[in-house]
Amino acid sequence: MIVVYGLLVLSVIICIHELGHYVAARLCGVRVESFSLGMGPILLHKQGKMTDWRLSLFPIGGYCGMKGEQDFKKACELELRHIHADKDSMYGVRPIFRAFIGFAGPLANFLLAILCYSIVALTGYTYYAASTKITLADEVYPELHSAAREAGLQTGDTILSVAGSAVADFSELFSAVAIHPNEDIVVTVDRGGEIVPFTVHTDLDTSTGAGKIGVIADSESVIEREAKRYTFFPALAHGAQETVKTLTLTIKSITLLFKGVKVTEAVSGPARITTMLGSTVKTGFSAGLRTGLAGLLEFVALISVSLFFMNLLPIPILDGSLVLFSLIEALFHTEISPKIKNNVQYVGLALIVALFAIALTSDARYFLRMFHAL
C-alpha cells in the first residue's frame, strides 16, 4: 500500500502542474486537445467541446496535450525556415503567451507549495522531539568525526542557536546545521547556566549534501511540542515564506552537487520518492490526523518546490527551455529556426536520460542497502 499511496500523491502533484499549463493555454487562446489523469493506454475518455478528457492506465502523473506542440518538428522535416501554425495552436500565439504557458506549470507547483505550508500553519500539529541537550557523537560511535568536540563543545551542553538562528528542539538543530555544510558557523550553548559561543567548522555529508557537527540527541530529553497555529492571512504569509525558504535551500542543494557530494547517492529517483511519500502517508496518519496531514503536506510542498525549480532550468524538453526561447523571440522580435529548436531537443533528451539513469542507480543502491539491512 505504501507504493500505492505514493503514486497517488505524486500523480496529484504532477496533474496540478499540467493543470497550470491547461489554464494558461486556454487563457492564451491555445486549444488543448487532450488532458489525461495518468499515463499510458487510455481506460476512459470523454470528448468535451474542445478537450478529450482521459483516464489512463498508469497512475503516474498525467499530461496536457496542446495543439501544435510539435509544429517545429514538422517544419524542420520540411526544411522550412519558419513555423506555419494555426492561430489556436502553441506556435500560433505570440511568444510572450507561449512563455506564460510554459511558466504556468511550474507556477502551479509553486502555488501548491504555498497552499500546503499555509494549511499546516492553519491547523498546527503536535509532535515529539528531543531537546537541544547534546551528546558528542564520537562518545557513542568512536568511528565518527565530531566537529563539535574540536570546537570545544561538551556532552551535556544545551545548544541555544546555530548561525544566529534560535533552535528549540533537536529537529530544528539538525535542520539549522544541515543548511551550512563545510562552513564556519557560530554555535551558542548553555553550559551550566553560562552562555558560551563556539565557532564550529561543519562537515559535509557527501551522501546527502547536508552539514553536520558530530552531535546526537540526549535520548532522555524527548518533549512534546505543539507547532504554532496561525489565523488565515498570517498563515498565507507564513506559507509563502516557507516556500521561498525551501526554494532557497533547493537551489543551494543543487550547487552542492559540484562540491564533492556523491551524486549517485544524493539524487533520488521516482521509486525512492514514491516510497518516501507512501511511508509519510502511512506512518504520519498513524500518529494522528493533524500530524499525518502536516507531514504529508510538508513533503508535497518540498517536492512541488523541487519541480518548480527543476522545470524552469533552461534544459531542452523542460518548461524552462520553452520559456527561454519564447522570451528571446519576444524580446528580439525574431523567430528561432525550427532546426535549432529540434536539435536542442535531442541535447535535452540526452541530459534527461543521463539524469534519469543516475536517479535509477541511486534508487537501486538505496533499496539494495535496505534489503541487506533486513
PDB file of N, CA and C in Angstrom, residues 163-241:
ATOM      1  N   ALA A 163      24.244  29.603  13.935  1.00  0.00           N
ATOM      2  CA  ALA A 163      24.414  30.636  12.903  1.00  0.00           C
ATOM      3  C   ALA A 163      23.405  31.769  13.072  1.00  0.00           C
ATOM      4  N   GLY A 164      23.140  32.135  14.324  1.00  0.00           N
ATOM      5  CA  GLY A 164      22.242  33.246  14.607  1.00  0.00           C
ATOM      6  C   GLY A 164      20.777  32.893  14.691  1.00  0.00           C
ATOM      7  N   SER A 165      20.427  31.635  14.395  1.00  0.00           N
ATOM      8  CA  SER A 165      19.020  31.207  14.441  1.00  0.00           C
ATOM      9  C   SER A 165      18.771  30.385  15.694  1.00  0.00           C
ATOM     10  N   ALA A 166      17.778  30.804  16.500  1.00  0.00           N
ATOM     11  CA  ALA A 166      17.444  30.071  17.719  1.00  0.00           C
ATOM     12  C   ALA A 166      16.886  28.698  17.376  1.00  0.00           C
ATOM     13  N   VAL A 167      17.226  27.693  18.176  1.00  0.00           N
ATOM     14  CA  VAL A 167      16.719  26.337  17.970  1.00  0.00           C
ATOM     15  C   VAL A 167      16.060  25.867  19.261  1.00  0.00           C
ATOM     16  N   ALA A 168      14.849  25.310  19.130  1.00  0.00           N
ATOM     17  CA  ALA A 168      14.071  24.933  20.311  1.00  0.00           C
ATOM     18  C   ALA A 168      14.072  23.435  20.564  1.00  0.00           C
ATOM     19  N   ASP A 169      14.385  22.628  19.551  1.00  0.00           N
ATOM     20  CA  ASP A 169      14.459  21.179  19.736  1.00  0.00           C
ATOM     21  C   ASP A 169      15.500  20.618  18.775  1.00  0.00           C
ATOM     22  N   PHE A 170      15.743  19.320  18.880  1.00  0.00           N
ATOM     23  CA  PHE A 170      16.840  18.733  18.106  1.00  0.00           C
ATOM     24  C   PHE A 170      16.545  18.706  16.610  1.00  0.00           C
ATOM     25  N   SER A 171      15.281  18.608  16.234  1.00  0.00           N
ATOM     26  CA  SER A 171      14.950  18.620  14.807  1.00  0.00           C
ATOM     27  C   SER A 171      15.283  19.981  14.199  1.00  0.00           C
ATOM     28  N   GLU A 172      15.027  21.053  14.960  1.00  0.00           N
ATOM     29  CA  GLU A 172      15.389  22.387  14.478  1.00  0.00           C
ATOM     30  C   GLU A 172      16.915  22.546  14.434  1.00  0.00           C
ATOM     31  N   LEU A 173      17.588  21.964  15.419  1.00  0.00           N
ATOM     32  CA  LEU A 173      19.051  21.986  15.436  1.00  0.00           C
ATOM     33  C   LEU A 173      19.613  21.274  14.211  1.00  0.00           C
ATOM     34  N   PHE A 174      19.068  20.110  13.923  1.00  0.00           N
ATOM     35  CA  PHE A 174      19.509  19.326  12.764  1.00  0.00           C
ATOM     36  C   PHE A 174      19.321  20.119  11.472  1.00  0.00           C
ATOM     37  N   SER A 175      18.150  20.737  11.317  1.00  0.00           N
ATOM     38  CA  SER A 175      17.854  21.497  10.101  1.00  0.00           C
ATOM     39  C   SER A 175      18.755  22.717   9.968  1.00  0.00           C
ATOM     40  N   ALA A 176      19.013  23.375  11.105  1.00  0.00           N
ATOM     41  CA  ALA A 176      19.840  24.584  11.083  1.00  0.00           C
ATOM     42  C   ALA A 176      21.273  24.273  10.678  1.00  0.00           C
ATOM     43  N   VAL A 177      21.801  23.142  11.145  1.00  0.00           N
ATOM     44  CA  VAL A 177      23.168  22.750  10.797  1.00  0.00           C
ATOM     45  C   VAL A 177      23.231  22.240   9.359  1.00  0.00           C
ATOM     46  N   ALA A 178      22.187  21.528   8.929  1.00  0.00           N
ATOM     47  CA  ALA A 178      22.193  20.883   7.610  1.00  0.00           C
ATOM     48  C   ALA A 178      22.382  21.872   6.471  1.00  0.00           C
ATOM     49  N   ILE A 179      21.919  23.103   6.637  1.00  0.00           N
ATOM     50  CA  ILE A 179      21.997  24.071   5.535  1.00  0.00           C
ATOM     51  C   ILE A 179      23.331  24.811   5.499  1.00  0.00           C
ATOM     52  N   HIS A 180      24.268  24.394   6.357  1.00  0.00           N
ATOM     53  CA  HIS A 180      25.582  25.052   6.383  1.00  0.00           C
ATOM     54  C   HIS A 180      26.705  24.019   6.271  1.00  0.00           C
ATOM     55  N   PRO A 181      26.748  23.260   5.185  1.00  0.00           N
ATOM     56  CA  PRO A 181      27.815  22.267   5.057  1.00  0.00           C
ATOM     57  C   PRO A 181      29.161  22.916   4.755  1.00  0.00           C
ATOM     58  N   ASN A 182      30.209  22.387   5.390  1.00  0.00           N
ATOM     59  CA  ASN A 182      31.577  22.838   5.148  1.00  0.00           C
ATOM     60  C   ASN A 182      31.718  24.354   5.321  1.00  0.00           C
ATOM     61  N   GLU A 183      31.164  24.860   6.435  1.00  0.00           N
ATOM     62  CA  GLU A 183      31.209  26.291   6.724  1.00  0.00           C
ATOM     63  C   GLU A 183      31.589  26.509   8.190  1.00  0.00           C
ATOM     64  N   ASP A 184      32.099  27.697   8.480  1.00  0.00           N
ATOM     65  CA  ASP A 184      32.298  28.112   9.869  1.00  0.00           C
ATOM     66  C   ASP A 184      31.003  28.752  10.362  1.00  0.00           C
ATOM     67  N   ILE A 185      30.447  28.200  11.435  1.00  0.00           N
ATOM     68  CA  ILE A 185      29.213  28.751  11.997  1.00  0.00           C
ATOM     69  C   ILE A 185      29.398  28.959  13.498  1.00  0.00           C
ATOM     70  N   VAL A 186      28.665  29.912  14.044  1.00  0.00           N
ATOM     71  CA  VAL A 186      28.698  30.174  15.484  1.00  0.00           C
ATOM     72  C   VAL A 186      27.582  29.381  16.143  1.00  0.00           C
ATOM     73  N   VAL A 187      27.966  28.523  17.084  1.00  0.00           N
ATOM     74  CA  VAL A 187      27.010  27.722  17.848  1.00  0.00           C
ATOM     75  C   VAL A 187      27.051  28.209  19.291  1.00  0.00           C
ATOM     76  N   THR A 188      25.919  28.711  19.770  1.00  0.00           N
ATOM     77  CA  THR A 188      25.839  29.243  21.134  1.00  0.00           C
ATOM     78  C   THR A 188      25.215  28.203  22.047  1.00  0.00           C
ATOM     79  N   VAL A 189      25.867  27.936  23.183  1.00  0.00           N
ATOM     80  CA  VAL A 189      25.381  26.895  24.080  1.00  0.00           C
ATOM     81  C   VAL A 189      25.190  27.440  25.491  1.00  0.00           C
ATOM     82  N   ASP A 190      24.346  26.710  26.228  1.00  0.00           N
ATOM     83  CA  ASP A 190      24.162  26.958  27.663  1.00  0.00           C
ATOM     84  C   ASP A 190      24.927  25.845  28.385  1.00  0.00           C
ATOM     85  N   ARG A 191      25.995  26.237  29.097  1.00  0.00           N
ATOM     86  CA  ARG A 191      26.806  25.262  29.834  1.00  0.00           C
ATOM     87  C   ARG A 191      26.728  25.589  31.320  1.00  0.00           C
ATOM     88  N   GLY A 192      25.814  24.883  31.986  1.00  0.00           N
ATOM     89  CA  GLY A 192      25.659  25.105  33.424  1.00  0.00           C
ATOM     90  C   GLY A 192      25.239  26.509  33.773  1.00  0.00           C
ATOM     91  N   GLY A 193      24.425  27.138  32.920  1.00  0.00           N
ATOM     92  CA  GLY A 193      23.946  28.490  33.186  1.00  0.00           C
ATOM     93  C   GLY A 193      24.778  29.583  32.555  1.00  0.00           C
ATOM     94  N   GLU A 194      25.936  29.211  32.001  1.00  0.00           N
ATOM     95  CA  GLU A 194      26.797  30.190  31.328  1.00  0.00           C
ATOM     96  C   GLU A 194      26.578  30.095  29.816  1.00  0.00           C
ATOM     97  N   ILE A 195      26.335  31.230  29.177  1.00  0.00           N
ATOM     98  CA  ILE A 195      26.115  31.271  27.724  1.00  0.00           C
ATOM     99  C   ILE A 195      27.463  31.434  27.033  1.00  0.00           C
ATOM    100  N   VAL A 196      27.819  30.432  26.213  1.00  0.00           N
ATOM    101  CA  VAL A 196      29.147  30.422  25.584  1.00  0.00           C
ATOM    102  C   VAL A 196      29.008  30.212  24.082  1.00  0.00           C
ATOM    103  N   PRO A 197      29.613  31.088  23.247  1.00  0.00           N
ATOM    104  CA  PRO A 197      29.602  30.887  21.798  1.00  0.00           C
ATOM    105  C   PRO A 197      30.854  30.113  21.343  1.00  0.00           C
ATOM    106  N   PHE A 198      30.667  29.241  20.339  1.00  0.00           N
ATOM    107  CA  PHE A 198      31.775  28.497  19.754  1.00  0.00           C
ATOM    108  C   PHE A 198      31.698  28.605  18.230  1.00  0.00           C
ATOM    109  N   THR A 199      32.854  28.687  17.594  1.00  0.00           N
ATOM    110  CA  THR A 199      32.894  28.657  16.139  1.00  0.00           C
ATOM    111  C   THR A 199      33.195  27.226  15.702  1.00  0.00           C
ATOM    112  N   VAL A 200      32.256  26.629  14.970  1.00  0.00           N
ATOM    113  CA  VAL A 200      32.374  25.232  14.552  1.00  0.00           C
ATOM    114  C   VAL A 200      32.478  25.177  13.028  1.00  0.00           C
ATOM    115  N   HIS A 201      33.452  24.420  12.532  1.00  0.00           N
ATOM    116  CA  HIS A 201      33.541  24.202  11.079  1.00  0.00           C
ATOM    117  C   HIS A 201      32.801  22.903  10.766  1.00  0.00           C
ATOM    118  N   THR A 202      31.670  23.014  10.097  1.00  0.00           N
ATOM    119  CA  THR A 202      30.821  21.851   9.848  1.00  0.00           C
ATOM    120  C   THR A 202      31.442  20.912   8.831  1.00  0.00           C
ATOM    121  N   ASP A 203      31.060  19.642   8.935  1.00  0.00           N
ATOM    122  CA  ASP A 203      31.447  18.641   7.942  1.00  0.00           C
ATOM    123  C   ASP A 203      30.397  18.604   6.838  1.00  0.00           C
ATOM    124  N   LEU A 204      30.782  18.087   5.678  1.00  0.00           N
ATOM    125  CA  LEU A 204      29.862  17.885   4.558  1.00  0.00           C
ATOM    126  C   LEU A 204      29.554  16.403   4.455  1.00  0.00           C
ATOM    127  N   ASP A 205      28.286  16.051   4.601  1.00  0.00           N
ATOM    128  CA  ASP A 205      27.850  14.667   4.394  1.00  0.00           C
ATOM    129  C   ASP A 205      27.724  14.447   2.888  1.00  0.00           C
ATOM    130  N   THR A 206      28.672  13.722   2.311  1.00  0.00           N
ATOM    131  CA  THR A 206      28.709  13.583   0.853  1.00  0.00           C
ATOM    132  C   THR A 206      27.566  12.736   0.301  1.00  0.00           C
ATOM    133  N   SER A 207      26.859  12.028   1.151  1.00  0.00           N
ATOM    134  CA  SER A 207      25.743  11.217   0.659  1.00  0.00           C
ATOM    135  C   SER A 207      24.437  11.993   0.595  1.00  0.00           C
ATOM    136  N   THR A 208      24.368  13.119   1.334  1.00  0.00           N
ATOM    137  CA  THR A 208      23.136  13.903   1.344  1.00  0.00           C
ATOM    138  C   THR A 208      23.350  15.366   1.001  1.00  0.00           C
ATOM    139  N   GLY A 209      24.590  15.846   1.148  1.00  0.00           N
ATOM    140  CA  GLY A 209      24.855  17.261   0.922  1.00  0.00           C
ATOM    141  C   GLY A 209      24.594  18.120   2.143  1.00  0.00           C
ATOM    142  N   ALA A 210      24.229  17.486   3.262  1.00  0.00           N
ATOM    143  CA  ALA A 210      23.898  18.231   4.476  1.00  0.00           C
ATOM    144  C   ALA A 210      25.137  18.501   5.312  1.00  0.00           C
ATOM    145  N   GLY A 211      25.054  19.554   6.130  1.00  0.00           N
ATOM    146  CA  GLY A 211      26.104  19.839   7.078  1.00  0.00           C
ATOM    147  C   GLY A 211      25.866  19.046   8.350  1.00  0.00           C
ATOM    148  N   LYS A 212      26.941  18.749   9.080  1.00  0.00           N
ATOM    149  CA  LYS A 212      26.816  18.052  10.360  1.00  0.00           C
ATOM    150  C   LYS A 212      27.973  18.463  11.262  1.00  0.00           C
ATOM    151  N   ILE A 213      27.735  18.371  12.586  1.00  0.00           N
ATOM    152  CA  ILE A 213      28.776  18.792  13.530  1.00  0.00           C
ATOM    153  C   ILE A 213      29.158  17.679  14.491  1.00  0.00           C
ATOM    154  N   GLY A 214      28.598  16.493  14.316  1.00  0.00           N
ATOM    155  CA  GLY A 214      29.009  15.365  15.144  1.00  0.00           C
ATOM    156  C   GLY A 214      28.422  15.361  16.533  1.00  0.00           C
ATOM    157  N   VAL A 215      27.116  15.639  16.638  1.00  0.00           N
ATOM    158  CA  VAL A 215      26.427  15.531  17.924  1.00  0.00           C
ATOM    159  C   VAL A 215      25.174  14.692  17.740  1.00  0.00           C
ATOM    160  N   ILE A 216      24.733  14.061  18.799  1.00  0.00           N
ATOM    161  CA  ILE A 216      23.478  13.321  18.777  1.00  0.00           C
ATOM    162  C   ILE A 216      22.601  13.805  19.917  1.00  0.00           C
ATOM    163  N   ALA A 217      21.318  13.477  19.829  1.00  0.00           N
ATOM    164  CA  ALA A 217      20.364  13.960  20.824  1.00  0.00           C
ATOM    165  C   ALA A 217      20.485  13.187  22.128  1.00  0.00           C
ATOM    166  N   ASP A 218      20.155  13.846  23.198  1.00  0.00           N
ATOM    167  CA  ASP A 218      20.058  13.201  24.504  1.00  0.00           C
ATOM    168  C   ASP A 218      18.753  12.410  24.515  1.00  0.00           C
ATOM    169  N   SER A 219      18.842  11.087  24.546  1.00  0.00           N
ATOM    170  CA  SER A 219      17.664  10.220  24.417  1.00  0.00           C
ATOM    171  C   SER A 219      16.671  10.381  25.562  1.00  0.00           C
ATOM    172  N   GLU A 220      17.113  10.981  26.676  1.00  0.00           N
ATOM    173  CA  GLU A 220      16.221  11.132  27.830  1.00  0.00           C
ATOM    174  C   GLU A 220      15.533  12.490  27.866  1.00  0.00           C
ATOM    175  N   SER A 221      15.695  13.266  26.801  1.00  0.00           N
ATOM    176  CA  SER A 221      15.140  14.630  26.831  1.00  0.00           C
ATOM    177  C   SER A 221      14.032  14.841  25.798  1.00  0.00           C
ATOM    178  N   VAL A 222      13.295  13.785  25.460  1.00  0.00           N
ATOM    179  CA  VAL A 222      12.219  13.905  24.473  1.00  0.00           C
ATOM    180  C   VAL A 222      11.055  14.685  25.074  1.00  0.00           C
ATOM    181  N   ILE A 223      10.565  15.666  24.325  1.00  0.00           N
ATOM    182  CA  ILE A 223       9.477  16.517  24.802  1.00  0.00           C
ATOM    183  C   ILE A 223       8.371  16.586  23.755  1.00  0.00           C
ATOM    184  N   GLU A 224       7.149  16.851  24.218  1.00  0.00           N
ATOM    185  CA  GLU A 224       6.007  17.042  23.310  1.00  0.00           C
ATOM    186  C   GLU A 224       5.899  18.523  22.987  1.00  0.00           C
ATOM    187  N   ARG A 225       5.778  18.812  21.691  1.00  0.00           N
ATOM    188  CA  ARG A 225       5.685  20.208  21.281  1.00  0.00           C
ATOM    189  C   ARG A 225       4.471  20.408  20.380  1.00  0.00           C
ATOM    190  N   GLU A 226       3.951  21.616  20.407  1.00  0.00           N
ATOM    191  CA  GLU A 226       2.812  21.988  19.562  1.00  0.00           C
ATOM    192  C   GLU A 226       3.265  23.075  18.611  1.00  0.00           C
ATOM    193  N   ALA A 227       3.192  22.776  17.310  1.00  0.00           N
ATOM    194  CA  ALA A 227       3.578  23.774  16.305  1.00  0.00           C
ATOM    195  C   ALA A 227       2.621  24.961  16.374  1.00  0.00           C
ATOM    196  N   LYS A 228       3.157  26.144  16.164  1.00  0.00           N
ATOM    197  CA  LYS A 228       2.354  27.362  16.241  1.00  0.00           C
ATOM    198  C   LYS A 228       1.249  27.368  15.200  1.00  0.00           C
ATOM    199  N   ARG A 229       0.056  27.809  15.607  1.00  0.00           N
ATOM    200  CA  ARG A 229      -1.080  27.912  14.686  1.00  0.00           C
ATOM    201  C   ARG A 229      -1.320  29.377  14.353  1.00  0.00           C
ATOM    202  N   TYR A 230      -1.647  29.632  13.078  1.00  0.00           N
ATOM    203  CA  TYR A 230      -1.843  30.995  12.590  1.00  0.00           C
ATOM    204  C   TYR A 230      -3.291  31.186  12.154  1.00  0.00           C
ATOM    205  N   THR A 231      -3.734  32.433  12.132  1.00  0.00           N
ATOM    206  CA  THR A 231      -5.009  32.755  11.511  1.00  0.00           C
ATOM    207  C   THR A 231      -4.808  32.831   9.993  1.00  0.00           C
ATOM    208  N   PHE A 232      -5.882  33.077   9.241  1.00  0.00           N
ATOM    209  CA  PHE A 232      -5.861  32.859   7.793  1.00  0.00           C
ATOM    210  C   PHE A 232      -4.764  33.638   7.062  1.00  0.00           C
ATOM    211  N   PHE A 233      -4.788  34.955   7.151  1.00  0.00           N
ATOM    212  CA  PHE A 233      -3.833  35.743   6.364  1.00  0.00           C
ATOM    213  C   PHE A 233      -2.385  35.574   6.844  1.00  0.00           C
ATOM    214  N   PRO A 234      -2.144  35.553   8.154  1.00  0.00           N
ATOM    215  CA  PRO A 234      -0.782  35.237   8.591  1.00  0.00           C
ATOM    216  C   PRO A 234      -0.331  33.847   8.134  1.00  0.00           C
ATOM    217  N   ALA A 235      -1.270  32.900   8.054  1.00  0.00           N
ATOM    218  CA  ALA A 235      -0.926  31.553   7.580  1.00  0.00           C
ATOM    219  C   ALA A 235      -0.487  31.589   6.122  1.00  0.00           C
ATOM    220  N   LEU A 236      -1.171  32.396   5.305  1.00  0.00           N
ATOM    221  CA  LEU A 236      -0.773  32.536   3.899  1.00  0.00           C
ATOM    222  C   LEU A 236       0.623  33.157   3.789  1.00  0.00           C
ATOM    223  N   ALA A 237       0.873  34.179   4.615  1.00  0.00           N
ATOM    224  CA  ALA A 237       2.189  34.822   4.604  1.00  0.00           C
ATOM    225  C   ALA A 237       3.262  33.830   5.039  1.00  0.00           C
ATOM    226  N   HIS A 238       2.960  33.049   6.061  1.00  0.00           N
ATOM    227  CA  HIS A 238       3.911  32.046   6.534  1.00  0.00           C
ATOM    228  C   HIS A 238       4.154  30.986   5.457  1.00  0.00           C
ATOM    229  N   GLY A 239       3.074  30.588   4.759  1.00  0.00           N
ATOM    230  CA  GLY A 239       3.203  29.607   3.684  1.00  0.00           C
ATOM    231  C   GLY A 239       4.107  30.106   2.575  1.00  0.00           C
ATOM    232  N   ALA A 240       3.959  31.391   2.229  1.00  0.00           N
ATOM    233  CA  ALA A 240       4.803  31.975   1.180  1.00  0.00           C
ATOM    234  C   ALA A 240       6.262  32.043   1.647  1.00  0.00           C
ATOM    235  N   GLN A 241       6.474  32.410   2.908  1.00  0.00           N
ATOM    236  CA  GLN A 241       7.833  32.487   3.446  1.00  0.00           C
ATOM    237  C   GLN A 241       8.506  31.118   3.456  1.00  0.00           C
TER     238      GLN A 241
END
